[in-house]
PDB file of C-alpha atoms in Angstrom:
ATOM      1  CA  UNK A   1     -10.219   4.473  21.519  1.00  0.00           C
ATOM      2  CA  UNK A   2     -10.136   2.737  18.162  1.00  0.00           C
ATOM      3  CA  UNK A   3      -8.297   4.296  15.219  1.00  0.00           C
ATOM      4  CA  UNK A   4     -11.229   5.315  12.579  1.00  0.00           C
ATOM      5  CA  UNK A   5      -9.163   3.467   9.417  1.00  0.00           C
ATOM      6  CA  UNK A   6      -9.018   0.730  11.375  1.00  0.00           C
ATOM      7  CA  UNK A   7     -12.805   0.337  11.508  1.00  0.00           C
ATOM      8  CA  UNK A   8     -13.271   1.439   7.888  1.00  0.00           C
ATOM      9  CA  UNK A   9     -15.206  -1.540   6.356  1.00  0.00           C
ATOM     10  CA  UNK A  10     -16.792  -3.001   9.609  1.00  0.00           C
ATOM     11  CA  UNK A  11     -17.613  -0.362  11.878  1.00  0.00           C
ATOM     12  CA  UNK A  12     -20.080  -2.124  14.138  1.00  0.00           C
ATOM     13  CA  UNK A  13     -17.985  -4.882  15.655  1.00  0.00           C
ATOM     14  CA  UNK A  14     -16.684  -3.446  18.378  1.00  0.00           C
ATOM     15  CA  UNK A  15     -13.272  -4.903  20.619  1.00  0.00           C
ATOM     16  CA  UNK A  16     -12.814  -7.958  18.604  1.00  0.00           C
ATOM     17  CA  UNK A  17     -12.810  -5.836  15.276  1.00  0.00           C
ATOM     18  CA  UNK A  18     -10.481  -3.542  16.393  1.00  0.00           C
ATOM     19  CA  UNK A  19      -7.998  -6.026  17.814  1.00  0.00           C
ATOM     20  CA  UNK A  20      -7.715  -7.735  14.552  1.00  0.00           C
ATOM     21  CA  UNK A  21      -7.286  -4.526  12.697  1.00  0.00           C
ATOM     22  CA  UNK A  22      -4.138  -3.242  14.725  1.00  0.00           C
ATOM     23  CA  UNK A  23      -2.640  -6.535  14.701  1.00  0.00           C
ATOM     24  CA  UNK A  24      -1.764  -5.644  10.446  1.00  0.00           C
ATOM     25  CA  UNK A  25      -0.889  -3.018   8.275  1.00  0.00           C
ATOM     26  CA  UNK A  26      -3.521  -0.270   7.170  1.00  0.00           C
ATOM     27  CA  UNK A  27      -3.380  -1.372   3.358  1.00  0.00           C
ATOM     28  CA  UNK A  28      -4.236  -4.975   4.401  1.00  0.00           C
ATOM     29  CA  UNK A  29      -7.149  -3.567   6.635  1.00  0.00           C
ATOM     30  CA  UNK A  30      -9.710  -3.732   4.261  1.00  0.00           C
ATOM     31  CA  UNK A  31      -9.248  -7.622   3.686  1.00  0.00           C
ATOM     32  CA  UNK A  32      -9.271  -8.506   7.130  1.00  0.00           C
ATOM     33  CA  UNK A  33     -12.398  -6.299   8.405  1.00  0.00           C
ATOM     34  CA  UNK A  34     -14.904  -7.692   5.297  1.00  0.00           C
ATOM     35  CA  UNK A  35     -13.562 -11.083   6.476  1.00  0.00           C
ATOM     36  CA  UNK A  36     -14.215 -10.604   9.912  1.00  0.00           C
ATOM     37  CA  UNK A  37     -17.986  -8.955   8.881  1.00  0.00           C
ATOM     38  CA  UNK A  38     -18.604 -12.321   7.110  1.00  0.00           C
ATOM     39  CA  UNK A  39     -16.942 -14.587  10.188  1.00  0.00           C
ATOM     40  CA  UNK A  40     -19.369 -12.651  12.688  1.00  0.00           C
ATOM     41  CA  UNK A  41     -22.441 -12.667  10.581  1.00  0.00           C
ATOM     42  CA  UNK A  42     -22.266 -16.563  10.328  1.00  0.00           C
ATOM     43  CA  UNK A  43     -22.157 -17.242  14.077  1.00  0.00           C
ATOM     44  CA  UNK A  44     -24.544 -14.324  15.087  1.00  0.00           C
ATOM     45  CA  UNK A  45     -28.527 -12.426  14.270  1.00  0.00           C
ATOM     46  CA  UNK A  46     -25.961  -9.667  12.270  1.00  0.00           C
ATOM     47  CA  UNK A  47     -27.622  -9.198   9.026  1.00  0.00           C
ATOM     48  CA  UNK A  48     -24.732 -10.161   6.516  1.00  0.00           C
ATOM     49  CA  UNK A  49     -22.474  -7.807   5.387  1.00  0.00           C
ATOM     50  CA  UNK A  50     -24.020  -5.314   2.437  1.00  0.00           C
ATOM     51  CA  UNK A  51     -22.802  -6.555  -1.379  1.00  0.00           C
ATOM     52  CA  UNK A  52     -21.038  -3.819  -2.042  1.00  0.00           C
ATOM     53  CA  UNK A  53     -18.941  -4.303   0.638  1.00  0.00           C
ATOM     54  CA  UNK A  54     -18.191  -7.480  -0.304  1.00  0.00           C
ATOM     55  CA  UNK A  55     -17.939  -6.286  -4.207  1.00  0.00           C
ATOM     56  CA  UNK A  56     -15.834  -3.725  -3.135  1.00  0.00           C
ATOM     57  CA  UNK A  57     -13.529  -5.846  -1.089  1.00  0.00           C
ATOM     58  CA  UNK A  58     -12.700  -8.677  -3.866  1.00  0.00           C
ATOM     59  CA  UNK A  59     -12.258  -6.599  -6.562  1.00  0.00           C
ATOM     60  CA  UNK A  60      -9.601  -3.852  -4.604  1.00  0.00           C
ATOM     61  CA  UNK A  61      -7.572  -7.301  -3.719  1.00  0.00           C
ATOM     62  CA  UNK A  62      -7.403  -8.599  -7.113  1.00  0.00           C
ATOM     63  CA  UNK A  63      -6.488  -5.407  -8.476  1.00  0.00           C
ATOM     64  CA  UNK A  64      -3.815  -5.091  -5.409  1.00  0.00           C
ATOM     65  CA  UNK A  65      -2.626  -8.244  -6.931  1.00  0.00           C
ATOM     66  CA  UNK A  66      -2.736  -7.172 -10.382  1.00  0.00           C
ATOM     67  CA  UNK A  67      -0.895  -4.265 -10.056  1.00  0.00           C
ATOM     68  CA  UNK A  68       1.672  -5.408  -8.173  1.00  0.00           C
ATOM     69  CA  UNK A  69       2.028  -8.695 -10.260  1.00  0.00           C
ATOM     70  CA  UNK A  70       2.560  -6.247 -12.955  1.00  0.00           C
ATOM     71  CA  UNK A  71      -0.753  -6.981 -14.767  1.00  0.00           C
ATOM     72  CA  UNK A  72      -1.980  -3.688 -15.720  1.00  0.00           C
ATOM     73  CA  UNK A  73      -4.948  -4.470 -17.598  1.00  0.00           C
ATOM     74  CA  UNK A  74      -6.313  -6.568 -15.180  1.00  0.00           C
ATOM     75  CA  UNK A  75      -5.366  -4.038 -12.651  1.00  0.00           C
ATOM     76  CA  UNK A  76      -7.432  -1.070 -14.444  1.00  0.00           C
ATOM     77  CA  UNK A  77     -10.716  -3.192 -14.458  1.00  0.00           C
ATOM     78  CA  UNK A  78     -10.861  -4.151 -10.768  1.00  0.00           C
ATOM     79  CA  UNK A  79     -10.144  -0.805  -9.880  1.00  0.00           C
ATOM     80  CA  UNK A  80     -12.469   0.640 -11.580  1.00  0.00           C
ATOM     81  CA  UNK A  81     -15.216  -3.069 -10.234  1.00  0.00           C
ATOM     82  CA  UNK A  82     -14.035  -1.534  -6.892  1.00  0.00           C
ATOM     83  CA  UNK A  83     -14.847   2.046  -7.975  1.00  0.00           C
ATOM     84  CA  UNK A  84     -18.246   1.319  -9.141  1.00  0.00           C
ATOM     85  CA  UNK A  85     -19.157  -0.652  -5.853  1.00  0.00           C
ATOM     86  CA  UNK A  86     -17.996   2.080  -2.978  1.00  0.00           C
ATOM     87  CA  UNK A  87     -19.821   4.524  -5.912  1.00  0.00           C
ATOM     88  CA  UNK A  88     -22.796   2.780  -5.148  1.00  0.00           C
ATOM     89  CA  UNK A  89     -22.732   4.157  -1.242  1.00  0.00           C
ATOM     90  CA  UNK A  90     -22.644   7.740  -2.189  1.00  0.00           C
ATOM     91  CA  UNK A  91     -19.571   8.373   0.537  1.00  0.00           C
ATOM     92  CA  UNK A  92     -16.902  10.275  -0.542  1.00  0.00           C
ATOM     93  CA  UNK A  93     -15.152   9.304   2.266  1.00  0.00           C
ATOM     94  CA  UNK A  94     -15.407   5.215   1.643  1.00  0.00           C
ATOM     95  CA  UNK A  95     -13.749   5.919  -1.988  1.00  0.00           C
ATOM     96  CA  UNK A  96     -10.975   8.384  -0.783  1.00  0.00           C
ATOM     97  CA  UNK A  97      -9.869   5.261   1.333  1.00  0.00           C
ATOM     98  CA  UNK A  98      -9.799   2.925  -1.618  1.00  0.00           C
ATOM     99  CA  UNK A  99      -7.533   5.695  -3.779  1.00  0.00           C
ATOM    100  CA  UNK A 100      -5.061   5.657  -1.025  1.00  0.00           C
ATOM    101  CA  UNK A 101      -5.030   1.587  -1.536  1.00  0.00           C
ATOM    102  CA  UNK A 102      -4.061   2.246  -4.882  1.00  0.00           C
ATOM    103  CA  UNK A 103      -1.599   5.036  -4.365  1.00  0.00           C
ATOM    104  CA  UNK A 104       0.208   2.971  -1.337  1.00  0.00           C
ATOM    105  CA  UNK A 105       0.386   0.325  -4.145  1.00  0.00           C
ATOM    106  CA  UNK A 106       2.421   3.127  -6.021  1.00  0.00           C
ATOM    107  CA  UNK A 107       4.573   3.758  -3.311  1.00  0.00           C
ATOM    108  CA  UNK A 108       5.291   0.141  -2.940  1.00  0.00           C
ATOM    109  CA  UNK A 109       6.298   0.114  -6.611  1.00  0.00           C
ATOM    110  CA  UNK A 110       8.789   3.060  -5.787  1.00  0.00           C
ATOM    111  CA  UNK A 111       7.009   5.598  -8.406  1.00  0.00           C
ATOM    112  CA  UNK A 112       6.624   9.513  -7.238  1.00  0.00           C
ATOM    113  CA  UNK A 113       3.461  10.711  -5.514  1.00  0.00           C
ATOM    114  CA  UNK A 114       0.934  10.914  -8.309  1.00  0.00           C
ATOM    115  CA  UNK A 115      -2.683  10.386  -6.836  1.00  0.00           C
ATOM    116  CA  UNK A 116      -4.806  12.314  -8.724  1.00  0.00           C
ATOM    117  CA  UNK A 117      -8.053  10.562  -7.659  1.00  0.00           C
ATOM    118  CA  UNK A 118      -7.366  10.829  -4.255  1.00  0.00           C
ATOM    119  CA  UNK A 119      -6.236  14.595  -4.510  1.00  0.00           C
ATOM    120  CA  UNK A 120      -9.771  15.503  -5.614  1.00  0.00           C
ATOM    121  CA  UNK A 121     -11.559  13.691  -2.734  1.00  0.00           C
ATOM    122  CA  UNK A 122      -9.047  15.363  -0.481  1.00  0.00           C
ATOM    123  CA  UNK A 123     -11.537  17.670   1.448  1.00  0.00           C
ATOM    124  CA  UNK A 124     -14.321  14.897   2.119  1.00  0.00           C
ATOM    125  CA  UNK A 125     -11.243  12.637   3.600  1.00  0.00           C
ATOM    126  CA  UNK A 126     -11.320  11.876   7.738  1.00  0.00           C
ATOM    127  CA  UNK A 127      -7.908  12.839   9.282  1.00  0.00           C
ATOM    128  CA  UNK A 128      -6.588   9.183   9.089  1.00  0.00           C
ATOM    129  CA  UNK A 129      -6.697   9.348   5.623  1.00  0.00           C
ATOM    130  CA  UNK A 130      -5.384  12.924   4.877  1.00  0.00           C
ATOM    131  CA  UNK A 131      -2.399  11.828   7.131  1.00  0.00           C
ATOM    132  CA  UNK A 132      -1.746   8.491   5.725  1.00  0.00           C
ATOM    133  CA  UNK A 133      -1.522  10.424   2.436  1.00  0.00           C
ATOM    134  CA  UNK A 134       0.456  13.186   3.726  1.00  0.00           C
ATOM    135  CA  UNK A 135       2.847   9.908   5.169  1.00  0.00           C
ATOM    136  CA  UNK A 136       2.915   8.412   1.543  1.00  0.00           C
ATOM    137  CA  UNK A 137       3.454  11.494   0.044  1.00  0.00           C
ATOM    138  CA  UNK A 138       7.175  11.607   2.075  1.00  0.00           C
ATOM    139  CA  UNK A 139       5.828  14.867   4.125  1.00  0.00           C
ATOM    140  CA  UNK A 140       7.283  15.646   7.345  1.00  0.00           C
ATOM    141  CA  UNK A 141       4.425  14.904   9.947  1.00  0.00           C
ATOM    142  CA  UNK A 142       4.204  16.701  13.362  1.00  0.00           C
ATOM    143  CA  UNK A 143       3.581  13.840  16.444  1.00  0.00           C
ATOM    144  CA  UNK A 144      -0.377  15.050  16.136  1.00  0.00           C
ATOM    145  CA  UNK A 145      -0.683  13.821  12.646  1.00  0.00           C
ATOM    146  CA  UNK A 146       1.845  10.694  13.295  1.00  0.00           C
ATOM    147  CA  UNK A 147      -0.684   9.509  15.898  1.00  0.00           C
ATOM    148  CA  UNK A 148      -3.501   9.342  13.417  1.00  0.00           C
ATOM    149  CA  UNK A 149      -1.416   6.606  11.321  1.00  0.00           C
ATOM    150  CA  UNK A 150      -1.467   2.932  12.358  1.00  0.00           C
ATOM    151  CA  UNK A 151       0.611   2.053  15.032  1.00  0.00           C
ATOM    152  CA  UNK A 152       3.078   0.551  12.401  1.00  0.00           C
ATOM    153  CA  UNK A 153       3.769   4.030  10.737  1.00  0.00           C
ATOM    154  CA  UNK A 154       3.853   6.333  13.429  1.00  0.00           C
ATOM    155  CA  UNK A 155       7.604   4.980  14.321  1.00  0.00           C
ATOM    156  CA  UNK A 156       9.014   5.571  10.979  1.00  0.00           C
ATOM    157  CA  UNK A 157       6.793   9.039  10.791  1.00  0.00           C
ATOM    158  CA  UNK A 158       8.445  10.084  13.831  1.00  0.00           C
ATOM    159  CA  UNK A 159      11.982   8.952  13.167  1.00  0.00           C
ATOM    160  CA  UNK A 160      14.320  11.222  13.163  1.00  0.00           C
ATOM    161  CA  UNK A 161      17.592  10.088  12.192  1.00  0.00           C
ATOM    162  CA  UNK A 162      17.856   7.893   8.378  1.00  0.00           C
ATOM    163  CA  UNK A 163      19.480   4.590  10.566  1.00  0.00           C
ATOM    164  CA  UNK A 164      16.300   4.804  12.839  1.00  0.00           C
ATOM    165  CA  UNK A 165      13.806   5.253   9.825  1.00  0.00           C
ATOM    166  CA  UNK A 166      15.796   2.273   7.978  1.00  0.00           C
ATOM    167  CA  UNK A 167      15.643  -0.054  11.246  1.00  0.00           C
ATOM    168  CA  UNK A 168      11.988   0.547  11.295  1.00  0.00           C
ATOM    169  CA  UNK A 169      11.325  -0.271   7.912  1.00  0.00           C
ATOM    170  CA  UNK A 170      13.819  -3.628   8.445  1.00  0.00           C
ATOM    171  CA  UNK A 171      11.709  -4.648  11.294  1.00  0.00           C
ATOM    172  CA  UNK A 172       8.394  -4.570   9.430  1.00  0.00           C
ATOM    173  CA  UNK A 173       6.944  -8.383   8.634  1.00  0.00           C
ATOM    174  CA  UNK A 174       4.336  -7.635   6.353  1.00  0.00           C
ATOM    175  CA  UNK A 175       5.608  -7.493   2.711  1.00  0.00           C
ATOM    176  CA  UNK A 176       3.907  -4.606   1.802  1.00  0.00           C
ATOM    177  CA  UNK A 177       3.855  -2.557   4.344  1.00  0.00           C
ATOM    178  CA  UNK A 178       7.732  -3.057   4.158  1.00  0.00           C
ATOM    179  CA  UNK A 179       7.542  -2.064   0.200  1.00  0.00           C
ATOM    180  CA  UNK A 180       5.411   0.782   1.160  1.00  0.00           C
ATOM    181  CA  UNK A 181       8.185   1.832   3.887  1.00  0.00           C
ATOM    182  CA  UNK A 182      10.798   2.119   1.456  1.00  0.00           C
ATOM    183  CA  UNK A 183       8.977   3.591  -1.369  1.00  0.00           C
ATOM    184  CA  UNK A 184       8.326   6.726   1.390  1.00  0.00           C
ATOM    185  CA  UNK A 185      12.018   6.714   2.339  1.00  0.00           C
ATOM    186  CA  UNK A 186      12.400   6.849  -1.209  1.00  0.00           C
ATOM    187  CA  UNK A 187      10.558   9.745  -1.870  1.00  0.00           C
ATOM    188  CA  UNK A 188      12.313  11.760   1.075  1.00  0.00           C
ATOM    189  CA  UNK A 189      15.537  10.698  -0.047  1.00  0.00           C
ATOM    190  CA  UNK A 190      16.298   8.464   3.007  1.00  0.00           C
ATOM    191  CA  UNK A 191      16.584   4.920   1.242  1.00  0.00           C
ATOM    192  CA  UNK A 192      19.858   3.260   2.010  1.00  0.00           C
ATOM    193  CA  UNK A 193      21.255   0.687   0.278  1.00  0.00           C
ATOM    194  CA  UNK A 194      20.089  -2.060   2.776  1.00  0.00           C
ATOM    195  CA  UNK A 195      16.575  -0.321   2.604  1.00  0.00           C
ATOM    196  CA  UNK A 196      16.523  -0.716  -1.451  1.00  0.00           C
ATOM    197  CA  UNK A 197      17.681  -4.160  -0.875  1.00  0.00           C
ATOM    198  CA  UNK A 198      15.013  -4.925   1.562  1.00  0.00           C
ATOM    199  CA  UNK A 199      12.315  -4.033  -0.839  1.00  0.00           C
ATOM    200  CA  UNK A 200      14.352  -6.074  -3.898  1.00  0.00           C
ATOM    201  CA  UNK A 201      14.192  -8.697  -1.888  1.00  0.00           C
ATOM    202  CA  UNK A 202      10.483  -8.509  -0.268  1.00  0.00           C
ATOM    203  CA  UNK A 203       9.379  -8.145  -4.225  1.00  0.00           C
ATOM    204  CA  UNK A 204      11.146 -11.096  -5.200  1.00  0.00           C
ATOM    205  CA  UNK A 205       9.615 -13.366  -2.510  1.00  0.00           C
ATOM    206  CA  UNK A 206       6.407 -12.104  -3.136  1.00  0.00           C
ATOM    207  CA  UNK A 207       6.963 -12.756  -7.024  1.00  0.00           C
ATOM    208  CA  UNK A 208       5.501  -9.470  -7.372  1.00  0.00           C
ATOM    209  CA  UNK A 209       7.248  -8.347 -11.077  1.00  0.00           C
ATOM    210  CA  UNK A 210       6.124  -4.468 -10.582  1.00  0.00           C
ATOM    211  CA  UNK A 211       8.103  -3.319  -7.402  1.00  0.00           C
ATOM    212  CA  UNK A 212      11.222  -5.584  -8.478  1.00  0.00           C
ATOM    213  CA  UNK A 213      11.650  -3.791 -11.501  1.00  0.00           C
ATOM    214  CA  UNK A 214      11.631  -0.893  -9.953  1.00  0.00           C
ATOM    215  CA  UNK A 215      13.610  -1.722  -7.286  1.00  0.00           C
ATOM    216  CA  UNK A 216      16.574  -3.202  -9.299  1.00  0.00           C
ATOM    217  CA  UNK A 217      15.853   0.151 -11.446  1.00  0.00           C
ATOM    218  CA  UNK A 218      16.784   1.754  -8.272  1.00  0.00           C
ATOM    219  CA  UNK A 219      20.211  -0.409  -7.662  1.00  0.00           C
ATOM    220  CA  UNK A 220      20.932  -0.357 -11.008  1.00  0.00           C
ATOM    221  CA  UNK A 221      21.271   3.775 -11.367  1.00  0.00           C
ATOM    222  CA  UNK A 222      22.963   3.590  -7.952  1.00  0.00           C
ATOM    223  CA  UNK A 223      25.748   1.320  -9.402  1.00  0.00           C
ATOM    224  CA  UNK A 224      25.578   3.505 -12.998  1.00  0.00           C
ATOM    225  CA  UNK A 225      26.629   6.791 -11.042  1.00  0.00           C
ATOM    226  CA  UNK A 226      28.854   4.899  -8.539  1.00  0.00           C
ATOM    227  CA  UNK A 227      30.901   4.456 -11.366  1.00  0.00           C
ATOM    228  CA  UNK A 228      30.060  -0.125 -10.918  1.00  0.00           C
ATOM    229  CA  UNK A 229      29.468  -1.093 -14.599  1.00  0.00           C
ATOM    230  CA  UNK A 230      29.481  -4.764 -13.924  1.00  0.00           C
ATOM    231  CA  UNK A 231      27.200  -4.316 -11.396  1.00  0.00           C
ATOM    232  CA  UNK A 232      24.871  -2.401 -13.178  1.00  0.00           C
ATOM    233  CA  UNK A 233      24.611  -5.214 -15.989  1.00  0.00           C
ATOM    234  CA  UNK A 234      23.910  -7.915 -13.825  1.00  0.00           C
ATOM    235  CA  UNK A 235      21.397  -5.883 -12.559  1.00  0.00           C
ATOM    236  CA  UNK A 236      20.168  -5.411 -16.074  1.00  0.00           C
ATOM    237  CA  UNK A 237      20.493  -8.954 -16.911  1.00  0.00           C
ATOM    238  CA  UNK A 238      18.288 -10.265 -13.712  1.00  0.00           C
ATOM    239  CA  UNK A 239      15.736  -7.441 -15.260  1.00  0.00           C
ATOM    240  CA  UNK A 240      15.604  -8.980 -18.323  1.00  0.00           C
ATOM    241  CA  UNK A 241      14.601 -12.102 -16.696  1.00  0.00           C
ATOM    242  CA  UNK A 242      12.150 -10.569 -14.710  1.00  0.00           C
ATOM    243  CA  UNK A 243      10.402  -8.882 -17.644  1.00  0.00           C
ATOM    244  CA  UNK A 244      10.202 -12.341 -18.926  1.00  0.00           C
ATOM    245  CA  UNK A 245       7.787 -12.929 -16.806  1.00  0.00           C
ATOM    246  CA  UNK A 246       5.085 -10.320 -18.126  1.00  0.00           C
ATOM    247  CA  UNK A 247       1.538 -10.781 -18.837  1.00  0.00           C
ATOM    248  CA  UNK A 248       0.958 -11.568 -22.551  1.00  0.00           C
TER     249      UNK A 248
END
């Protein structure tokens, strides 16, 4: 059967839909169902897809972007575009999804669990959801609630030893699925140093000025307490640089 999150945007397209959506990771889901709606709808008698959905779906990417990039004012506005267009469908359970886009964004960004928005749509949630929060949150998940994550998460749900959960999060290709990875070993105090400099190094490819900051925040106190002053100050130094980079 087809994992409900993976159908969240598109839920009438069957096989082809679903095969897409497992081949990438649940936060890029949203992108690559609306794209698929709009692919279908040109070759087919589909009535095209709805405008919110299609408001909904450019404005949570630019704000992805945004936030990540490290522009936060930009960030606040298409959040709140993206807001007003799932608003517009009266389902609780559409807009619980998008919080969790933002909070996995958070995660990525290596910040504690703070989702207020999503907290107070908690009860109108699907399972998917309520574990994929649970997962960013750094809970413990029993196999039953691992199974309701995309097939990329369940591994590192269900590891069991730190080496395994790092490996996992190592093997991941998609950027920020690997950021979000870390950020939850973060959280339950399972990030190696290889696993921090995963994510420095994803954030820094990606040019993506939010996570690196943190990330270097990360290596930096490491190297403070582990008694590595000159390590800490380049670390501060290739900071510095980095904040040079922020939006006017």
């Amino acid at each position: 059967g087809r994992h409900p999150a993976q159908m969240a945007v598109c839920p009438r397209y069957g096989n082809q839909a679903a095969m897409t959506a497992n081949a990438i990771p649940w936060t890029r889901r949203i992108a690559a169902a609306a794209t698929l709606c709009l692919l279908l709808a040109a070759c087919s008698s589909q009535p095209p897809a709805p405008a919110w959905q299609m408001d909904s779906h450019g404005a949570s990417q630019r704000a992805l972007e945004a936030y990540l990039s490290g522009n936060q004012r930009v960030a606040t506005l298409e959040w709140q575009h993206a807001r007003q267009a799932i608003a517009r469908t009266g389902q609780p359970a559409r807009m619980a999804r998008l919080e969790l886009l933002q909070c996995a964004a958070q995660t990525a960004s290596a910040l504690p669990w703070d989702c207020p928005r999503f907290e107070a749509l908690r009860t109108d949630a699907a399972g998917p959801e309520r574990a994929y929060a649970a997962y960013l949150a750094g809970q413990t998940l029993d196999p039953m609630q691992a199974a309701l994550l995309p097939p990329a998460q369940q591994a590192l749900a269900l590891a069991t030893t730190d080496a395994a959960a790092a490996a996992h999060v190592l093997q991941l290709s998609d950027p920020l699925a690997r950021l979000v990875a870390a950020g939850v070993l973060l959280r339950r105090s399972q990030a190696s140093p290889a696993v921090v400099q995963a994510a420095v190094d994803t954030a820094s490819q990606q040019g993506w000025r939010r996570p690196l900051l943190a990330w270097l925040g990360v290596q930096r106190q490491w190297a403070e307490q582990g008694g590595q002053p000159d390590v800490a100050a380049r670390i501060r130094r290739r900071m510095d640089l980095v904040e040079q980079g922020a939006a006017p």
